[in-house]
Coordinates of C-alpha atoms in Angstrom, one line a residue:
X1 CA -16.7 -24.2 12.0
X2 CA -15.9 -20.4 11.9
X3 CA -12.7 -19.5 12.1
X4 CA -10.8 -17.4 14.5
X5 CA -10.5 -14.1 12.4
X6 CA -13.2 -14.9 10.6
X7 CA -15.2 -11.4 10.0
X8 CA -12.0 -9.3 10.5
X9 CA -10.1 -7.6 7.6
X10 CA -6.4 -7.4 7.4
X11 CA -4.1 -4.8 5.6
X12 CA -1.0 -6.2 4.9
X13 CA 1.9 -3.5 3.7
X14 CA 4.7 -4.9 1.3
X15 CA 2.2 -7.8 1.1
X16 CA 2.8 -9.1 -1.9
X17 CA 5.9 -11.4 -1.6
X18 CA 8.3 -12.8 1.3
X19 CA 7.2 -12.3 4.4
X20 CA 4.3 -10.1 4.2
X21 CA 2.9 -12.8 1.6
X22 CA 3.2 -15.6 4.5
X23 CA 1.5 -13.3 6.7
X24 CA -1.3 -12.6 4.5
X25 CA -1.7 -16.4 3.4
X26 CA -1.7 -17.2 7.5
X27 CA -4.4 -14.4 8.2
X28 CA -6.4 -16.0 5.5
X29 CA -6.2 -19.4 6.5
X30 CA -7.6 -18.1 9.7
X31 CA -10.3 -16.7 7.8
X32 CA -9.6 -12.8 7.4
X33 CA -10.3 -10.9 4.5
X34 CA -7.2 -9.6 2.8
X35 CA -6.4 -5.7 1.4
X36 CA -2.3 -6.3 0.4
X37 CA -0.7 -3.0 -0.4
X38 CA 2.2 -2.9 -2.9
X39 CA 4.5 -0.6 -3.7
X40 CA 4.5 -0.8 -7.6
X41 CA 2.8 -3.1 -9.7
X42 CA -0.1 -4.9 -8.5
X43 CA 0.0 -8.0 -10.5
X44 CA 2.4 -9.8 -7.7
X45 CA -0.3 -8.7 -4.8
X46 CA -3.0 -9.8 -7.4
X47 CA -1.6 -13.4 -7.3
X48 CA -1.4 -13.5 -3.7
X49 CA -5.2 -11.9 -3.3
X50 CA -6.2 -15.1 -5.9
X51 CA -4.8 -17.3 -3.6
X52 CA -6.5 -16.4 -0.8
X53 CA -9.5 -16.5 -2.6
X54 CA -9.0 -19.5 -4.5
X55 CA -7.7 -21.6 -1.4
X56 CA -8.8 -19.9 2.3
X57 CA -12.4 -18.7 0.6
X58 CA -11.9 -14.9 1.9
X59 CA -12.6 -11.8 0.0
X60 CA -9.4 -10.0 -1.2
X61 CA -8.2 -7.3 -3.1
X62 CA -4.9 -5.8 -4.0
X63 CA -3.9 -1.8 -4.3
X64 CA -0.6 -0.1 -5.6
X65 CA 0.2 2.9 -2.6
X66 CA 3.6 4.4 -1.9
X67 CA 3.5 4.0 1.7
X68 CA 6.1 6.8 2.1
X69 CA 3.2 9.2 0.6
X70 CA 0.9 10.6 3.5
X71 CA -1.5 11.9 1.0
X72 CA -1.5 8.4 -1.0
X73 CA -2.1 6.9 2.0
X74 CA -4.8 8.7 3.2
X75 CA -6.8 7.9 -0.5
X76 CA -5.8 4.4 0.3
X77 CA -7.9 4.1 3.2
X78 CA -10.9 5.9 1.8
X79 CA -10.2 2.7 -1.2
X80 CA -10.6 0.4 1.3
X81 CA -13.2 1.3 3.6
X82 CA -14.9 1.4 0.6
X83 CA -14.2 -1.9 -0.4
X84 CA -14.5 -3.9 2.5
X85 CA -16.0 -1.0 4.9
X86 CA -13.7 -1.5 7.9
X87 CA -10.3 -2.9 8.5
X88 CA -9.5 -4.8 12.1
X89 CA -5.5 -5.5 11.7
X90 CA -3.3 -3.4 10.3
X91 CA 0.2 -5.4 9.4
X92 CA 3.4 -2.6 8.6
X93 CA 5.4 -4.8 6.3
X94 CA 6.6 -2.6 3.7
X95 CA 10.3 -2.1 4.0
X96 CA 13.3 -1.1 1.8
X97 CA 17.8 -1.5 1.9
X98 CA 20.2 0.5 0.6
X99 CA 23.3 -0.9 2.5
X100 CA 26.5 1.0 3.3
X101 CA 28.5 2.7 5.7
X102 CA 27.6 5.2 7.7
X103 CA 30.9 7.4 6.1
X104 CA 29.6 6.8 2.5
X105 CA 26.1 6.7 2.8
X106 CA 24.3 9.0 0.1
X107 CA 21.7 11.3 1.9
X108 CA 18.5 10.5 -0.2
X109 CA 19.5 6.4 0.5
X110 CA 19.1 7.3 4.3
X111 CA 16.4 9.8 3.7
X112 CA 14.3 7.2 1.5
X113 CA 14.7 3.8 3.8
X114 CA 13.0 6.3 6.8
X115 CA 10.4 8.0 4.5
X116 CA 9.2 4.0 3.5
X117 CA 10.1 1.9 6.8
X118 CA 9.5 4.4 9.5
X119 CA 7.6 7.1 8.4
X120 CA 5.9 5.0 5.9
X121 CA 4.1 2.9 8.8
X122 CA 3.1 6.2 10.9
X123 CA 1.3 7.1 7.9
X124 CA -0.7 3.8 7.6
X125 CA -1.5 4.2 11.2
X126 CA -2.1 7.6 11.5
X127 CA -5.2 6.7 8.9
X128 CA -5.9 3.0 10.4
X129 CA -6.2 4.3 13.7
X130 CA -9.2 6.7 12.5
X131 CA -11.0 3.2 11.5
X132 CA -10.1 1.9 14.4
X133 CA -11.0 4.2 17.3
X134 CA -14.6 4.7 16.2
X135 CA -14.9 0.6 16.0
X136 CA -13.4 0.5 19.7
X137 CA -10.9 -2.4 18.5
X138 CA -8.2 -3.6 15.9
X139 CA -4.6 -4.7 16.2
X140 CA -1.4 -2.9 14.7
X141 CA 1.5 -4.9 14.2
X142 CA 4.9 -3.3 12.7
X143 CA 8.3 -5.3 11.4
X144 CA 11.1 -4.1 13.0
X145 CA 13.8 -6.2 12.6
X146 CA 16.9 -7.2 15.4
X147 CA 19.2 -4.7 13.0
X148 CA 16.6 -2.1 15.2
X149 CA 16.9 -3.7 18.6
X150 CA 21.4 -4.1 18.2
X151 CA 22.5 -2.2 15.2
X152 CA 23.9 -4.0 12.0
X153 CA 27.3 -3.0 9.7
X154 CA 26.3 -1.1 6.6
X155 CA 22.7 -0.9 7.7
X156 CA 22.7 2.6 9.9
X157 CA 19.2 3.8 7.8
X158 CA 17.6 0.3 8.0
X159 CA 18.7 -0.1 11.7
X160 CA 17.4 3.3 12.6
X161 CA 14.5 2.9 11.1
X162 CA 14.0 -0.1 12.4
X163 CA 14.3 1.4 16.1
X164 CA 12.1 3.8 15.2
X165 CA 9.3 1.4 14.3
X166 CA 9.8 0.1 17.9
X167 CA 9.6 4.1 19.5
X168 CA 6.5 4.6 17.3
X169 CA 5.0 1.1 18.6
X170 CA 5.3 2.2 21.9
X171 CA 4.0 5.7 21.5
X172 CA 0.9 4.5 19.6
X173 CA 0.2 1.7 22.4
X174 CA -0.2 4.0 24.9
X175 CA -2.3 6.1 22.9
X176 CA -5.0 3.8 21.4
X177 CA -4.8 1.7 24.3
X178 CA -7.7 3.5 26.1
X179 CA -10.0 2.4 22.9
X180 CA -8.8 -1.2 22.6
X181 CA -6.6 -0.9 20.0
X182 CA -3.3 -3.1 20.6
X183 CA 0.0 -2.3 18.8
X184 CA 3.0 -4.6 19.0
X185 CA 6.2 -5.4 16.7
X186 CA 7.7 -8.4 15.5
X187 CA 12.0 -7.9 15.2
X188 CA 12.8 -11.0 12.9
X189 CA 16.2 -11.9 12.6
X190 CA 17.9 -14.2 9.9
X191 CA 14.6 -16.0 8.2
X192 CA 15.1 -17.6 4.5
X193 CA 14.0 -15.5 1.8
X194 CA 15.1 -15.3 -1.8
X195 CA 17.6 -12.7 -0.3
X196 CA 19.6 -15.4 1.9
X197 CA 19.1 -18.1 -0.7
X198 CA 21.6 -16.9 -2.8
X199 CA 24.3 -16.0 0.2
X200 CA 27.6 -18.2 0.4
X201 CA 27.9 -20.9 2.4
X202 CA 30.9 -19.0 4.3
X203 CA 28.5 -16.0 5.2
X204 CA 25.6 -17.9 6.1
X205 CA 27.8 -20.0 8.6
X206 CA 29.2 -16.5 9.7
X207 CA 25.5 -15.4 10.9
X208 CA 25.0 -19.1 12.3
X209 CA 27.3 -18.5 14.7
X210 CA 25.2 -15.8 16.1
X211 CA 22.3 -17.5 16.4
X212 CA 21.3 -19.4 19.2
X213 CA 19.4 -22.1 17.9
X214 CA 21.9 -22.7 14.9
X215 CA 19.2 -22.2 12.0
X216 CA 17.5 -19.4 10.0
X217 CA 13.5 -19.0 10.7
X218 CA 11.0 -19.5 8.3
X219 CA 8.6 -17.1 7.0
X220 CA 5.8 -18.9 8.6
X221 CA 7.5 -18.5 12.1
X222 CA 7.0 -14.4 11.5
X223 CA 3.5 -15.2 9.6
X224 CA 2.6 -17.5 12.9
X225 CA 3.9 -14.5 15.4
X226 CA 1.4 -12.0 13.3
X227 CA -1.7 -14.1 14.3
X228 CA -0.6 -14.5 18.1
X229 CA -0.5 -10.6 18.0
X230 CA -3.7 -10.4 15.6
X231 CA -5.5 -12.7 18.1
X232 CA -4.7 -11.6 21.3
X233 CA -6.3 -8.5 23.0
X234 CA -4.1 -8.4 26.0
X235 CA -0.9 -7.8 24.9
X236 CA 0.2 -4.2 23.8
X237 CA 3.4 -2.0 23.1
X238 CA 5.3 -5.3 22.9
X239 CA 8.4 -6.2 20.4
X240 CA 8.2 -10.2 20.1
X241 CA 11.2 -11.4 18.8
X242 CA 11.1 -14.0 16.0
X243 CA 15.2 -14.7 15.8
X244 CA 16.4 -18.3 17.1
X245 CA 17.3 -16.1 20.5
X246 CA 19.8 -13.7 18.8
X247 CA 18.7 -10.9 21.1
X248 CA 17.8 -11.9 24.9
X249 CA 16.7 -9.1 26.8

């Protein structure tokens, strides 16, 4: 039975663990092919790829690209149209910390969270979108995060890049719109990772008590929210938040 990506090629950013690795194992099980970007080595993408191979049956490959580097980026694309000639979803995982106050904050630790979250992800679609337009379709989906949507303590470069991502996903909507190319964010809020595994018990029932539905997410809630968008050709310019209702608009 084909499946409903089958045919379609993915590019995951920051693919190769947490969350963009449960994305790129859901696209695959839905029968995508699978290009995961890293940001250093390639032998953690290189395990994910073989996974996919090995278990959804999809062609996939793994490249090392400083996301923050227009130039890189642009020779990244060229790499992949190459190697699986088009690309149909575009996923803007990639994302860095360095945490603390606004007052203390180093300049190249605010300057470096933009250059990889925010303008790191204009760069990747400023060269998807080339693929994209001439094809008439494809879907763009960004990670902001609910530190973009309300702010976070210690966080003032990750929270404005963040918002950012959601100004950019808005900006682009309207602009590829006319050629059917969606673009949407996801804003997860607390979802275990390795990073909250190792939290104390008295801060994780700190962030509890913000949250709604008295539980952190899983990685395949996010992963699961990046198909909906990656399926559907109707929605566009849209933040879906993936946070146990922290943020009700």
């Amino acid at each position: 039975m084909l499946k409903p990506l089958e045919g379609k090629t993915a590019v995951i950013t920051g693919g190769s663990r947490g969350l963009g690795e449960a994305i790129a194992y859901k696209l695959a099980s839905m029968g995508a092919d699978i290009a995961v970007i890293c940001s250093s080595s390639v032998e953690d993408g290189e395990k994910v790829c073989e996974k996919c191979i090995q278990e959804f049956g999809v062609k996939a490959k793994a490249y090392q690209c400083d996301v923050a580097d227009f130039e890189a980026v642009k020779e990244l694309a060229g790499l992949i149209k190459a190697d699986f000639k088009t690309a149909h979803i575009l996923v803007n995982n990639a994302g860095i910390t360095r945490d603390g106050l606004a007052v203390m904050m180093k300049e190249e630790d605010f300057d470096r969270v933009i250059a990889v979250n925010l303008k790191g992800a204009f760069n990747t679609i400023r060269a998807a979108s080339n693929i994209m337009l001439k094809q008439r379709s494809g879907a763009i989906i960004n990670m902001s995060s609910v530190s973009g949507l309300i702010g976070n303590v210690g966080q003032a470069n990750y929270s404005a890049s963040k918002a950012g991502l959601i100004g950019l996903t808005k900006s682009a909507a309207r602009e590829l719109a006319a050629r059917g190319v969606t673009v949407n964010a996801i804003a997860p809020g607390f979802i275990s990772t390795d990073m909250t595994a190792v939290l104390s018990d008295n801060i994780k029932d700190e962030m509890m008590k913000n949250i709604p539905l008295k539980r952190f997410g899983e990685a395949e809630d996010v992963a699961k929210a990046a198909v909906f968008l990656a399926e559907n050709r109707y929605i566009t310019g849209q933040v879906l938040n993936v946070d146990g209702g922290m943020v009700m608009n």
